[in-house]
Amino acid sequence: MRKSKKNKIIYYLLLVVVVFLFWTVEYYLLPSLSKDANEARATLPAWVLPRADASAVVTHNYYTLEYSELHEQARWVAYALTRSHLTSDDRRRPYFEEDPGVKTFSADWRNYRNSGYDRGHLCPAGDRRFSEAAYNETFYTSNISPMKSDFNAGVWNRLEIQVRNWARKYDSLYVITGGVLRRGLPAIGYEGVTVPRLFYKIVVRQNGKDLEAIAFLIPHGETSQPLETFRVSIDRLEEETGIDFFESVPDSLESKLEEGVKDTYWPF
């Protein structure tokens, strides 16, 4: 009898410990993880998003884009990049998938097969290693564009690394990027995915009450020239792309931002 009673006491003690552990995880650990994940999403302020066809805009958890059905890729991709996003977490590379948010269906990844072009990221996977969900989201085909390997692994990669360095320095940045899409450009695959001849990137930071930006327009090819070579004004990008950037920013600030971008200080 005594042995049986002792076993029951041990059993009840173990049960209390297990219940306590589950309660601790549920009320302390899981809410903390959920909070971190939500903060990492860093919702984009409205002024970051360019003027767009609302029906073609797709808002994901970790970036927003406007999809061009004509060119089978995004006209622009916009996302936030903070110091906390920059981790070296090892992630298993997933397969590319069609974007479920694109009503007209995004391009099939098979368009790129044997095309001679990389599936080049616009919002880099390397900027989204902080979360498996965020990382996987960058592999939607709406977030890729045909890129030559020496461009994708060369100057484009150098620019992505430089943007991360600025995020470490300034903490919070907003990035808008894409290929310059026009009629008459070459295309690949059975769906006719346009191959841009130029790619652009805008990086913006808040400096007190002011906004400071730097913009790049880079020919699609191999180059060893320094990144500073490709700095342009946002006005120039608007001419090239036909996109109205920062339309909701007050006119006086917008003019200063778009015309004077070449004079702002961004250390390389």
mmCIF file with all atom_site columns, N, CA, C and O in Angstrom, residues 174-223:
data_model
loop_
_atom_site.group_PDB
_atom_site.id
_atom_site.type_symbol
_atom_site.label_atom_id
_atom_site.label_alt_id
_atom_site.label_comp_id
_atom_site.label_asym_id
_atom_site.label_entity_id
_atom_site.label_seq_id
_atom_site.pdbx_PDB_ins_code
_atom_site.Cartn_x
_atom_site.Cartn_y
_atom_site.Cartn_z
_atom_site.occupancy
_atom_site.B_iso_or_equiv
_atom_site.pdbx_formal_charge
_atom_site.auth_seq_id
_atom_site.auth_comp_id
_atom_site.auth_asym_id
_atom_site.auth_atom_id
_atom_site.pdbx_PDB_model_num
ATOM 1   N N  . TYR A 1 174 ? 13.976 51.959 -46.177 1.00 0.00 ? 174 TYR A N  1
ATOM 2   C CA . TYR A 1 174 ? 12.932 51.473 -47.082 1.00 0.00 ? 174 TYR A CA 1
ATOM 3   C C  . TYR A 1 174 ? 13.554 51.353 -48.463 1.00 0.00 ? 174 TYR A C  1
ATOM 4   O O  . TYR A 1 174 ? 14.304 52.231 -48.897 1.00 0.00 ? 174 TYR A O  1
ATOM 5   N N  . VAL A 1 175 ? 13.238 50.264 -49.138 1.00 0.00 ? 175 VAL A N  1
ATOM 6   C CA . VAL A 1 175 ? 13.849 49.973 -50.433 1.00 0.00 ? 175 VAL A CA 1
ATOM 7   C C  . VAL A 1 175 ? 12.756 49.763 -51.474 1.00 0.00 ? 175 VAL A C  1
ATOM 8   O O  . VAL A 1 175 ? 11.759 49.076 -51.209 1.00 0.00 ? 175 VAL A O  1
ATOM 9   N N  . ILE A 1 176 ? 12.936 50.356 -52.651 1.00 0.00 ? 176 ILE A N  1
ATOM 10  C CA . ILE A 1 176 ? 12.041 50.149 -53.790 1.00 0.00 ? 176 ILE A CA 1
ATOM 11  C C  . ILE A 1 176 ? 12.919 49.737 -54.965 1.00 0.00 ? 176 ILE A C  1
ATOM 12  O O  . ILE A 1 176 ? 13.906 50.414 -55.279 1.00 0.00 ? 176 ILE A O  1
ATOM 13  N N  . THR A 1 177 ? 12.560 48.649 -55.630 1.00 0.00 ? 177 THR A N  1
ATOM 14  C CA . THR A 1 177 ? 13.475 48.108 -56.642 1.00 0.00 ? 177 THR A CA 1
ATOM 15  C C  . THR A 1 177 ? 12.718 47.360 -57.732 1.00 0.00 ? 177 THR A C  1
ATOM 16  O O  . THR A 1 177 ? 11.564 46.947 -57.550 1.00 0.00 ? 177 THR A O  1
ATOM 17  N N  . GLY A 1 178 ? 13.386 47.187 -58.884 1.00 0.00 ? 178 GLY A N  1
ATOM 18  C CA . GLY A 1 178 ? 12.782 46.441 -59.982 1.00 0.00 ? 178 GLY A CA 1
ATOM 19  C C  . GLY A 1 178 ? 13.588 46.586 -61.255 1.00 0.00 ? 178 GLY A C  1
ATOM 20  O O  . GLY A 1 178 ? 14.631 47.237 -61.286 1.00 0.00 ? 178 GLY A O  1
ATOM 21  N N  . GLY A 1 179 ? 13.084 45.980 -62.307 1.00 0.00 ? 179 GLY A N  1
ATOM 22  C CA . GLY A 1 179 ? 13.661 46.154 -63.635 1.00 0.00 ? 179 GLY A CA 1
ATOM 23  C C  . GLY A 1 179 ? 12.896 47.240 -64.376 1.00 0.00 ? 179 GLY A C  1
ATOM 24  O O  . GLY A 1 179 ? 11.711 47.477 -64.112 1.00 0.00 ? 179 GLY A O  1
ATOM 25  N N  . VAL A 1 180 ? 13.562 47.914 -65.302 1.00 0.00 ? 180 VAL A N  1
ATOM 26  C CA . VAL A 1 180 ? 12.887 48.912 -66.123 1.00 0.00 ? 180 VAL A CA 1
ATOM 27  C C  . VAL A 1 180 ? 12.160 48.173 -67.241 1.00 0.00 ? 180 VAL A C  1
ATOM 28  O O  . VAL A 1 180 ? 12.787 47.571 -68.116 1.00 0.00 ? 180 VAL A O  1
ATOM 29  N N  . LEU A 1 181 ? 10.827 48.224 -67.199 1.00 0.00 ? 181 LEU A N  1
ATOM 30  C CA . LEU A 1 181 ? 10.000 47.416 -68.107 1.00 0.00 ? 181 LEU A CA 1
ATOM 31  C C  . LEU A 1 181 ? 9.421  48.286 -69.221 1.00 0.00 ? 181 LEU A C  1
ATOM 32  O O  . LEU A 1 181 ? 8.777  49.305 -68.958 1.00 0.00 ? 181 LEU A O  1
ATOM 33  N N  . ARG A 1 182 ? 9.666  47.835 -70.454 1.00 0.00 ? 182 ARG A N  1
ATOM 34  C CA . ARG A 1 182 ? 9.163  48.551 -71.622 1.00 0.00 ? 182 ARG A CA 1
ATOM 35  C C  . ARG A 1 182 ? 8.705  47.541 -72.660 1.00 0.00 ? 182 ARG A C  1
ATOM 36  O O  . ARG A 1 182 ? 9.126  46.388 -72.650 1.00 0.00 ? 182 ARG A O  1
ATOM 37  N N  . ARG A 1 183 ? 7.893  47.996 -73.590 1.00 0.00 ? 183 ARG A N  1
ATOM 38  C CA . ARG A 1 183 ? 7.513  47.145 -74.721 1.00 0.00 ? 183 ARG A CA 1
ATOM 39  C C  . ARG A 1 183 ? 8.705  46.977 -75.655 1.00 0.00 ? 183 ARG A C  1
ATOM 40  O O  . ARG A 1 183 ? 9.561  47.854 -75.753 1.00 0.00 ? 183 ARG A O  1
ATOM 41  N N  . GLY A 1 184 ? 8.761  45.852 -76.321 1.00 0.00 ? 184 GLY A N  1
ATOM 42  C CA . GLY A 1 184 ? 9.801  45.631 -77.314 1.00 0.00 ? 184 GLY A CA 1
ATOM 43  C C  . GLY A 1 184 ? 11.073 45.017 -76.780 1.00 0.00 ? 184 GLY A C  1
ATOM 44  O O  . GLY A 1 184 ? 12.015 44.775 -77.548 1.00 0.00 ? 184 GLY A O  1
ATOM 45  N N  . LEU A 1 185 ? 11.134 44.752 -75.487 1.00 0.00 ? 185 LEU A N  1
ATOM 46  C CA . LEU A 1 185 ? 12.315 44.106 -74.916 1.00 0.00 ? 185 LEU A CA 1
ATOM 47  C C  . LEU A 1 185 ? 12.283 42.605 -75.201 1.00 0.00 ? 185 LEU A C  1
ATOM 48  O O  . LEU A 1 185 ? 11.218 42.030 -75.420 1.00 0.00 ? 185 LEU A O  1
ATOM 49  N N  . PRO A 1 186 ? 13.441 41.940 -75.197 1.00 0.00 ? 186 PRO A N  1
ATOM 50  C CA . PRO A 1 186 ? 13.446 40.489 -75.388 1.00 0.00 ? 186 PRO A CA 1
ATOM 51  C C  . PRO A 1 186 ? 12.716 39.805 -74.238 1.00 0.00 ? 186 PRO A C  1
ATOM 52  O O  . PRO A 1 186 ? 12.549 40.373 -73.155 1.00 0.00 ? 186 PRO A O  1
ATOM 53  N N  . ALA A 1 187 ? 12.270 38.576 -74.482 1.00 0.00 ? 187 ALA A N  1
ATOM 54  C CA . ALA A 1 187 ? 11.529 37.833 -73.467 1.00 0.00 ? 187 ALA A CA 1
ATOM 55  C C  . ALA A 1 187 ? 11.949 36.378 -73.478 1.00 0.00 ? 187 ALA A C  1
ATOM 56  O O  . ALA A 1 187 ? 12.529 35.881 -74.462 1.00 0.00 ? 187 ALA A O  1
ATOM 57  N N  . ILE A 1 188 ? 11.674 35.681 -72.385 1.00 0.00 ? 188 ILE A N  1
ATOM 58  C CA . ILE A 1 188 ? 12.023 34.253 -72.275 1.00 0.00 ? 188 ILE A CA 1
ATOM 59  C C  . ILE A 1 188 ? 10.786 33.453 -71.892 1.00 0.00 ? 188 ILE A C  1
ATOM 60  O O  . ILE A 1 188 ? 9.815  33.967 -71.332 1.00 0.00 ? 188 ILE A O  1
ATOM 61  N N  . GLY A 1 189 ? 10.837 32.152 -72.230 1.00 0.00 ? 189 GLY A N  1
ATOM 62  C CA . GLY A 1 189 ? 9.807  31.226 -71.789 1.00 0.00 ? 189 GLY A CA 1
ATOM 63  C C  . GLY A 1 189 ? 8.521  31.304 -72.591 1.00 0.00 ? 189 GLY A C  1
ATOM 64  O O  . GLY A 1 189 ? 8.313  32.202 -73.397 1.00 0.00 ? 189 GLY A O  1
ATOM 65  N N  . TYR A 1 190 ? 7.645  30.347 -72.312 1.00 0.00 ? 190 TYR A N  1
ATOM 66  C CA . TYR A 1 190 ? 6.396  30.260 -73.061 1.00 0.00 ? 190 TYR A CA 1
ATOM 67  C C  . TYR A 1 190 ? 5.402  31.344 -72.660 1.00 0.00 ? 190 TYR A C  1
ATOM 68  O O  . TYR A 1 190 ? 4.435  31.606 -73.385 1.00 0.00 ? 190 TYR A O  1
ATOM 69  N N  . GLU A 1 191 ? 5.645  32.017 -71.535 1.00 0.00 ? 191 GLU A N  1
ATOM 70  C CA . GLU A 1 191 ? 4.774  33.110 -71.126 1.00 0.00 ? 191 GLU A CA 1
ATOM 71  C C  . GLU A 1 191 ? 5.344  34.481 -71.479 1.00 0.00 ? 191 GLU A C  1
ATOM 72  O O  . GLU A 1 191 ? 4.703  35.495 -71.242 1.00 0.00 ? 191 GLU A O  1
ATOM 73  N N  . GLY A 1 192 ? 6.528  34.498 -72.034 1.00 0.00 ? 192 GLY A N  1
ATOM 74  C CA . GLY A 1 192 ? 7.121  35.765 -72.461 1.00 0.00 ? 192 GLY A CA 1
ATOM 75  C C  . GLY A 1 192 ? 7.500  36.679 -71.321 1.00 0.00 ? 192 GLY A C  1
ATOM 76  O O  . GLY A 1 192 ? 7.017  37.814 -71.217 1.00 0.00 ? 192 GLY A O  1
ATOM 77  N N  . VAL A 1 193 ? 8.399  36.213 -70.449 1.00 0.00 ? 193 VAL A N  1
ATOM 78  C CA . VAL A 1 193 ? 8.874  37.017 -69.322 1.00 0.00 ? 193 VAL A CA 1
ATOM 79  C C  . VAL A 1 193 ? 9.900  38.023 -69.845 1.00 0.00 ? 193 VAL A C  1
ATOM 80  O O  . VAL A 1 193 ? 10.938 37.646 -70.398 1.00 0.00 ? 193 VAL A O  1
ATOM 81  N N  . THR A 1 194 ? 9.625  39.301 -69.671 1.00 0.00 ? 194 THR A N  1
ATOM 82  C CA . THR A 1 194 ? 10.487 40.359 -70.190 1.00 0.00 ? 194 THR A CA 1
ATOM 83  C C  . THR A 1 194 ? 11.866 40.345 -69.523 1.00 0.00 ? 194 THR A C  1
ATOM 84  O O  . THR A 1 194 ? 11.982 40.146 -68.310 1.00 0.00 ? 194 THR A O  1
ATOM 85  N N  . VAL A 1 195 ? 12.895 40.573 -70.327 1.00 0.00 ? 195 VAL A N  1
ATOM 86  C CA . VAL A 1 195 ? 14.270 40.691 -69.814 1.00 0.00 ? 195 VAL A CA 1
ATOM 87  C C  . VAL A 1 195 ? 14.644 42.172 -69.808 1.00 0.00 ? 195 VAL A C  1
ATOM 88  O O  . VAL A 1 195 ? 14.871 42.771 -70.865 1.00 0.00 ? 195 VAL A O  1
ATOM 89  N N  . PRO A 1 196 ? 14.704 42.808 -68.640 1.00 0.00 ? 196 PRO A N  1
ATOM 90  C CA . PRO A 1 196 ? 15.045 44.233 -68.585 1.00 0.00 ? 196 PRO A CA 1
ATOM 91  C C  . PRO A 1 196 ? 16.479 44.497 -69.056 1.00 0.00 ? 196 PRO A C  1
ATOM 92  O O  . PRO A 1 196 ? 17.371 43.674 -68.871 1.00 0.00 ? 196 PRO A O  1
ATOM 93  N N  . ARG A 1 197 ? 16.686 45.671 -69.624 1.00 0.00 ? 197 ARG A N  1
ATOM 94  C CA . ARG A 1 197 ? 18.036 46.103 -69.981 1.00 0.00 ? 197 ARG A CA 1
ATOM 95  C C  . ARG A 1 197 ? 18.649 46.946 -68.867 1.00 0.00 ? 197 ARG A C  1
ATOM 96  O O  . ARG A 1 197 ? 19.858 47.177 -68.863 1.00 0.00 ? 197 ARG A O  1
ATOM 97  N N  . LEU A 1 198 ? 17.809 47.406 -67.948 1.00 0.00 ? 198 LEU A N  1
ATOM 98  C CA . LEU A 1 198 ? 18.248 48.224 -66.824 1.00 0.00 ? 198 LEU A CA 1
ATOM 99  C C  . LEU A 1 198 ? 17.525 47.779 -65.557 1.00 0.00 ? 198 LEU A C  1
ATOM 100 O O  . LEU A 1 198 ? 16.359 47.363 -65.622 1.00 0.00 ? 198 LEU A O  1
ATOM 101 N N  . PHE A 1 199 ? 18.196 47.882 -64.431 1.00 0.00 ? 199 PHE A N  1
ATOM 102 C CA . PHE A 1 199 ? 17.566 47.635 -63.132 1.00 0.00 ? 199 PHE A CA 1
ATOM 103 C C  . PHE A 1 199 ? 17.802 48.852 -62.252 1.00 0.00 ? 199 PHE A C  1
ATOM 104 O O  . PHE A 1 199 ? 18.816 49.541 -62.374 1.00 0.00 ? 199 PHE A O  1
ATOM 105 N N  . TYR A 1 200 ? 16.844 49.100 -61.352 1.00 0.00 ? 200 TYR A N  1
ATOM 106 C CA . TYR A 1 200 ? 16.950 50.277 -60.486 1.00 0.00 ? 200 TYR A CA 1
ATOM 107 C C  . TYR A 1 200 ? 16.732 49.890 -59.028 1.00 0.00 ? 200 TYR A C  1
ATOM 108 O O  . TYR A 1 200 ? 16.148 48.855 -58.710 1.00 0.00 ? 200 TYR A O  1
ATOM 109 N N  . LYS A 1 201 ? 17.201 50.745 -58.151 1.00 0.00 ? 201 LYS A N  1
ATOM 110 C CA . LYS A 1 201 ? 16.971 50.574 -56.714 1.00 0.00 ? 201 LYS A CA 1
ATOM 111 C C  . LYS A 1 201 ? 16.998 51.945 -56.054 1.00 0.00 ? 201 LYS A C  1
ATOM 112 O O  . LYS A 1 201 ? 17.870 52.770 -56.343 1.00 0.00 ? 201 LYS A O  1
ATOM 113 N N  . ILE A 1 202 ? 16.009 52.187 -55.177 1.00 0.00 ? 202 ILE A N  1
ATOM 114 C CA . ILE A 1 202 ? 15.945 53.403 -54.373 1.00 0.00 ? 202 ILE A CA 1
ATOM 115 C C  . ILE A 1 202 ? 16.022 52.981 -52.913 1.00 0.00 ? 202 ILE A C  1
ATOM 116 O O  . ILE A 1 202 ? 15.334 52.049 -52.485 1.00 0.00 ? 202 ILE A O  1
ATOM 117 N N  . VAL A 1 203 ? 16.841 53.677 -52.136 1.00 0.00 ? 203 VAL A N  1
ATOM 118 C CA . VAL A 1 203 ? 16.952 53.424 -50.706 1.00 0.00 ? 203 VAL A CA 1
ATOM 119 C C  . VAL A 1 203 ? 16.648 54.732 -49.990 1.00 0.00 ? 203 VAL A C  1
ATOM 120 O O  . VAL A 1 203 ? 17.222 55.778 -50.325 1.00 0.00 ? 203 VAL A O  1
ATOM 121 N N  . VAL A 1 204 ? 15.743 54.684 -49.009 1.00 0.00 ? 204 VAL A N  1
ATOM 122 C CA . VAL A 1 204 ? 15.302 55.885 -48.298 1.00 0.00 ? 204 VAL A CA 1
ATOM 123 C C  . VAL A 1 204 ? 15.481 55.695 -46.798 1.00 0.00 ? 204 VAL A C  1
ATOM 124 O O  . VAL A 1 204 ? 15.251 54.601 -46.277 1.00 0.00 ? 204 VAL A O  1
ATOM 125 N N  . ARG A 1 205 ? 15.871 56.763 -46.144 1.00 0.00 ? 205 ARG A N  1
ATOM 126 C CA . ARG A 1 205 ? 15.923 56.748 -44.679 1.00 0.00 ? 205 ARG A CA 1
ATOM 127 C C  . ARG A 1 205 ? 15.360 58.062 -44.155 1.00 0.00 ? 205 ARG A C  1
ATOM 128 O O  . ARG A 1 205 ? 15.385 59.089 -44.852 1.00 0.00 ? 205 ARG A O  1
ATOM 129 N N  . GLN A 1 206 ? 14.850 58.019 -42.937 1.00 0.00 ? 206 GLN A N  1
ATOM 130 C CA . GLN A 1 206 ? 14.387 59.227 -42.283 1.00 0.00 ? 206 GLN A CA 1
ATOM 131 C C  . GLN A 1 206 ? 15.520 59.823 -41.465 1.00 0.00 ? 206 GLN A C  1
ATOM 132 O O  . GLN A 1 206 ? 16.193 59.112 -40.714 1.00 0.00 ? 206 GLN A O  1
ATOM 133 N N  . ASN A 1 207 ? 15.738 61.113 -41.637 1.00 0.00 ? 207 ASN A N  1
ATOM 134 C CA . ASN A 1 207 ? 16.774 61.837 -40.907 1.00 0.00 ? 207 ASN A CA 1
ATOM 135 C C  . ASN A 1 207 ? 16.089 62.996 -40.189 1.00 0.00 ? 207 ASN A C  1
ATOM 136 O O  . ASN A 1 207 ? 15.934 64.080 -40.739 1.00 0.00 ? 207 ASN A O  1
ATOM 137 N N  . GLY A 1 208 ? 15.655 62.737 -38.962 1.00 0.00 ? 208 GLY A N  1
ATOM 138 C CA . GLY A 1 208 ? 14.842 63.716 -38.266 1.00 0.00 ? 208 GLY A CA 1
ATOM 139 C C  . GLY A 1 208 ? 13.504 63.865 -38.959 1.00 0.00 ? 208 GLY A C  1
ATOM 140 O O  . GLY A 1 208 ? 12.813 62.887 -39.207 1.00 0.00 ? 208 GLY A O  1
ATOM 141 N N  . LYS A 1 209 ? 13.148 65.094 -39.343 1.00 0.00 ? 209 LYS A N  1
ATOM 142 C CA . LYS A 1 209 ? 11.895 65.331 -40.063 1.00 0.00 ? 209 LYS A CA 1
ATOM 143 C C  . LYS A 1 209 ? 12.069 65.189 -41.570 1.00 0.00 ? 209 LYS A C  1
ATOM 144 O O  . LYS A 1 209 ? 11.085 65.236 -42.314 1.00 0.00 ? 209 LYS A O  1
ATOM 145 N N  . ASP A 1 210 ? 13.308 65.076 -42.010 1.00 0.00 ? 210 ASP A N  1
ATOM 146 C CA . ASP A 1 210 ? 13.592 64.987 -43.439 1.00 0.00 ? 210 ASP A CA 1
ATOM 147 C C  . ASP A 1 210 ? 13.711 63.535 -43.895 1.00 0.00 ? 210 ASP A C  1
ATOM 148 O O  . ASP A 1 210 ? 13.913 62.621 -43.085 1.00 0.00 ? 210 ASP A O  1
ATOM 149 N N  . LEU A 1 211 ? 13.582 63.366 -45.206 1.00 0.00 ? 211 LEU A N  1
ATOM 150 C CA . LEU A 1 211 ? 13.833 62.083 -45.841 1.00 0.00 ? 211 LEU A CA 1
ATOM 151 C C  . LEU A 1 211 ? 15.077 62.228 -46.703 1.00 0.00 ? 211 LEU A C  1
ATOM 152 O O  . LEU A 1 211 ? 15.262 63.246 -47.375 1.00 0.00 ? 211 LEU A O  1
ATOM 153 N N  . GLU A 1 212 ? 15.924 61.215 -46.683 1.00 0.00 ? 212 GLU A N  1
ATOM 154 C CA . GLU A 1 212 ? 17.099 61.211 -47.542 1.00 0.00 ? 212 GLU A CA 1
ATOM 155 C C  . GLU A 1 212 ? 17.090 59.934 -48.364 1.00 0.00 ? 212 GLU A C  1
ATOM 156 O O  . GLU A 1 212 ? 16.773 58.858 -47.844 1.00 0.00 ? 212 GLU A O  1
ATOM 157 N N  . ALA A 1 213 ? 17.425 60.054 -49.620 1.00 0.00 ? 213 ALA A N  1
ATOM 158 C CA . ALA A 1 213 ? 17.351 58.911 -50.519 1.00 0.00 ? 213 ALA A CA 1
ATOM 159 C C  . ALA A 1 213 ? 18.583 58.836 -51.404 1.00 0.00 ? 213 ALA A C  1
ATOM 160 O O  . ALA A 1 213 ? 19.268 59.831 -51.642 1.00 0.00 ? 213 ALA A O  1
ATOM 161 N N  . ILE A 1 214 ? 18.825 57.636 -51.876 1.00 0.00 ? 214 ILE A N  1
ATOM 162 C CA . ILE A 1 214 ? 19.854 57.419 -52.883 1.00 0.00 ? 214 ILE A CA 1
ATOM 163 C C  . ILE A 1 214 ? 19.264 56.465 -53.915 1.00 0.00 ? 214 ILE A C  1
ATOM 164 O O  . ILE A 1 214 ? 18.521 55.543 -53.569 1.00 0.00 ? 214 ILE A O  1
ATOM 165 N N  . ALA A 1 215 ? 19.541 56.716 -55.184 1.00 0.00 ? 215 ALA A N  1
ATOM 166 C CA . ALA A 1 215 ? 18.947 55.921 -56.256 1.00 0.00 ? 215 ALA A CA 1
ATOM 167 C C  . ALA A 1 215 ? 20.033 55.453 -57.224 1.00 0.00 ? 215 ALA A C  1
ATOM 168 O O  . ALA A 1 215 ? 21.033 56.148 -57.449 1.00 0.00 ? 215 ALA A O  1
ATOM 169 N N  . PHE A 1 216 ? 19.788 54.286 -57.791 1.00 0.00 ? 216 PHE A N  1
ATOM 170 C CA . PHE A 1 216 ? 20.739 53.670 -58.730 1.00 0.00 ? 216 PHE A CA 1
ATOM 171 C C  . PHE A 1 216 ? 20.001 53.191 -59.968 1.00 0.00 ? 216 PHE A C  1
ATOM 172 O O  . PHE A 1 216 ? 18.875 52.683 -59.886 1.00 0.00 ? 216 PHE A O  1
ATOM 173 N N  . LEU A 1 217 ? 20.643 53.328 -61.107 1.00 0.00 ? 217 LEU A N  1
ATOM 174 C CA . LEU A 1 217 ? 20.160 52.784 -62.374 1.00 0.00 ? 217 LEU A CA 1
ATOM 175 C C  . LEU A 1 217 ? 21.336 52.054 -63.010 1.00 0.00 ? 217 LEU A C  1
ATOM 176 O O  . LEU A 1 217 ? 22.339 52.675 -63.367 1.00 0.00 ? 217 LEU A O  1
ATOM 177 N N  . ILE A 1 218 ? 21.215 50.724 -63.142 1.00 0.00 ? 218 ILE A N  1
ATOM 178 C CA . ILE A 1 218 ? 22.367 49.907 -63.523 1.00 0.00 ? 218 ILE A CA 1
ATOM 179 C C  . ILE A 1 218 ? 22.071 49.116 -64.798 1.00 0.00 ? 218 ILE A C  1
ATOM 180 O O  . ILE A 1 218 ? 21.084 48.373 -64.854 1.00 0.00 ? 218 ILE A O  1
ATOM 181 N N  . PRO A 1 219 ? 22.921 49.242 -65.818 1.00 0.00 ? 219 PRO A N  1
ATOM 182 C CA . PRO A 1 219 ? 22.759 48.414 -67.023 1.00 0.00 ? 219 PRO A CA 1
ATOM 183 C C  . PRO A 1 219 ? 22.870 46.932 -66.678 1.00 0.00 ? 219 PRO A C  1
ATOM 184 O O  . PRO A 1 219 ? 23.655 46.537 -65.810 1.00 0.00 ? 219 PRO A O  1
ATOM 185 N N  . HIS A 1 220 ? 22.085 46.129 -67.374 1.00 0.00 ? 220 HIS A N  1
ATOM 186 C CA . HIS A 1 220 ? 22.010 44.700 -67.101 1.00 0.00 ? 220 HIS A CA 1
ATOM 187 C C  . HIS A 1 220 ? 23.188 43.973 -67.753 1.00 0.00 ? 220 HIS A C  1
ATOM 188 O O  . HIS A 1 220 ? 23.098 43.488 -68.882 1.00 0.00 ? 220 HIS A O  1
ATOM 189 N N  . GLY A 1 221 ? 24.291 43.916 -67.048 1.00 0.00 ? 221 GLY A N  1
ATOM 190 C CA . GLY A 1 221 ? 25.462 43.234 -67.566 1.00 0.00 ? 221 GLY A CA 1
ATOM 191 C C  . GLY A 1 221 ? 26.592 43.261 -66.556 1.00 0.00 ? 221 GLY A C  1
ATOM 192 O O  . GLY A 1 221 ? 26.502 43.898 -65.510 1.00 0.00 ? 221 GLY A O  1
ATOM 193 N N  . GLU A 1 222 ? 27.665 42.585 -66.890 1.00 0.00 ? 222 GLU A N  1
ATOM 194 C CA . GLU A 1 222 ? 28.823 42.525 -66.000 1.00 0.00 ? 222 GLU A CA 1
ATOM 195 C C  . GLU A 1 222 ? 29.530 43.865 -65.971 1.00 0.00 ? 222 GLU A C  1
ATOM 196 O O  . GLU A 1 222 ? 29.706 44.529 -67.005 1.00 0.00 ? 222 GLU A O  1
ATOM 197 N N  . THR A 1 223 ? 29.961 44.287 -64.795 1.00 0.00 ? 223 THR A N  1
ATOM 198 C CA . THR A 1 223 ? 30.726 45.519 -64.657 1.00 0.00 ? 223 THR A CA 1
ATOM 199 C C  . THR A 1 223 ? 31.524 45.480 -63.362 1.00 0.00 ? 223 THR A C  1
ATOM 200 O O  . THR A 1 223 ? 31.074 44.918 -62.361 1.00 0.00 ? 223 THR A O  1
#
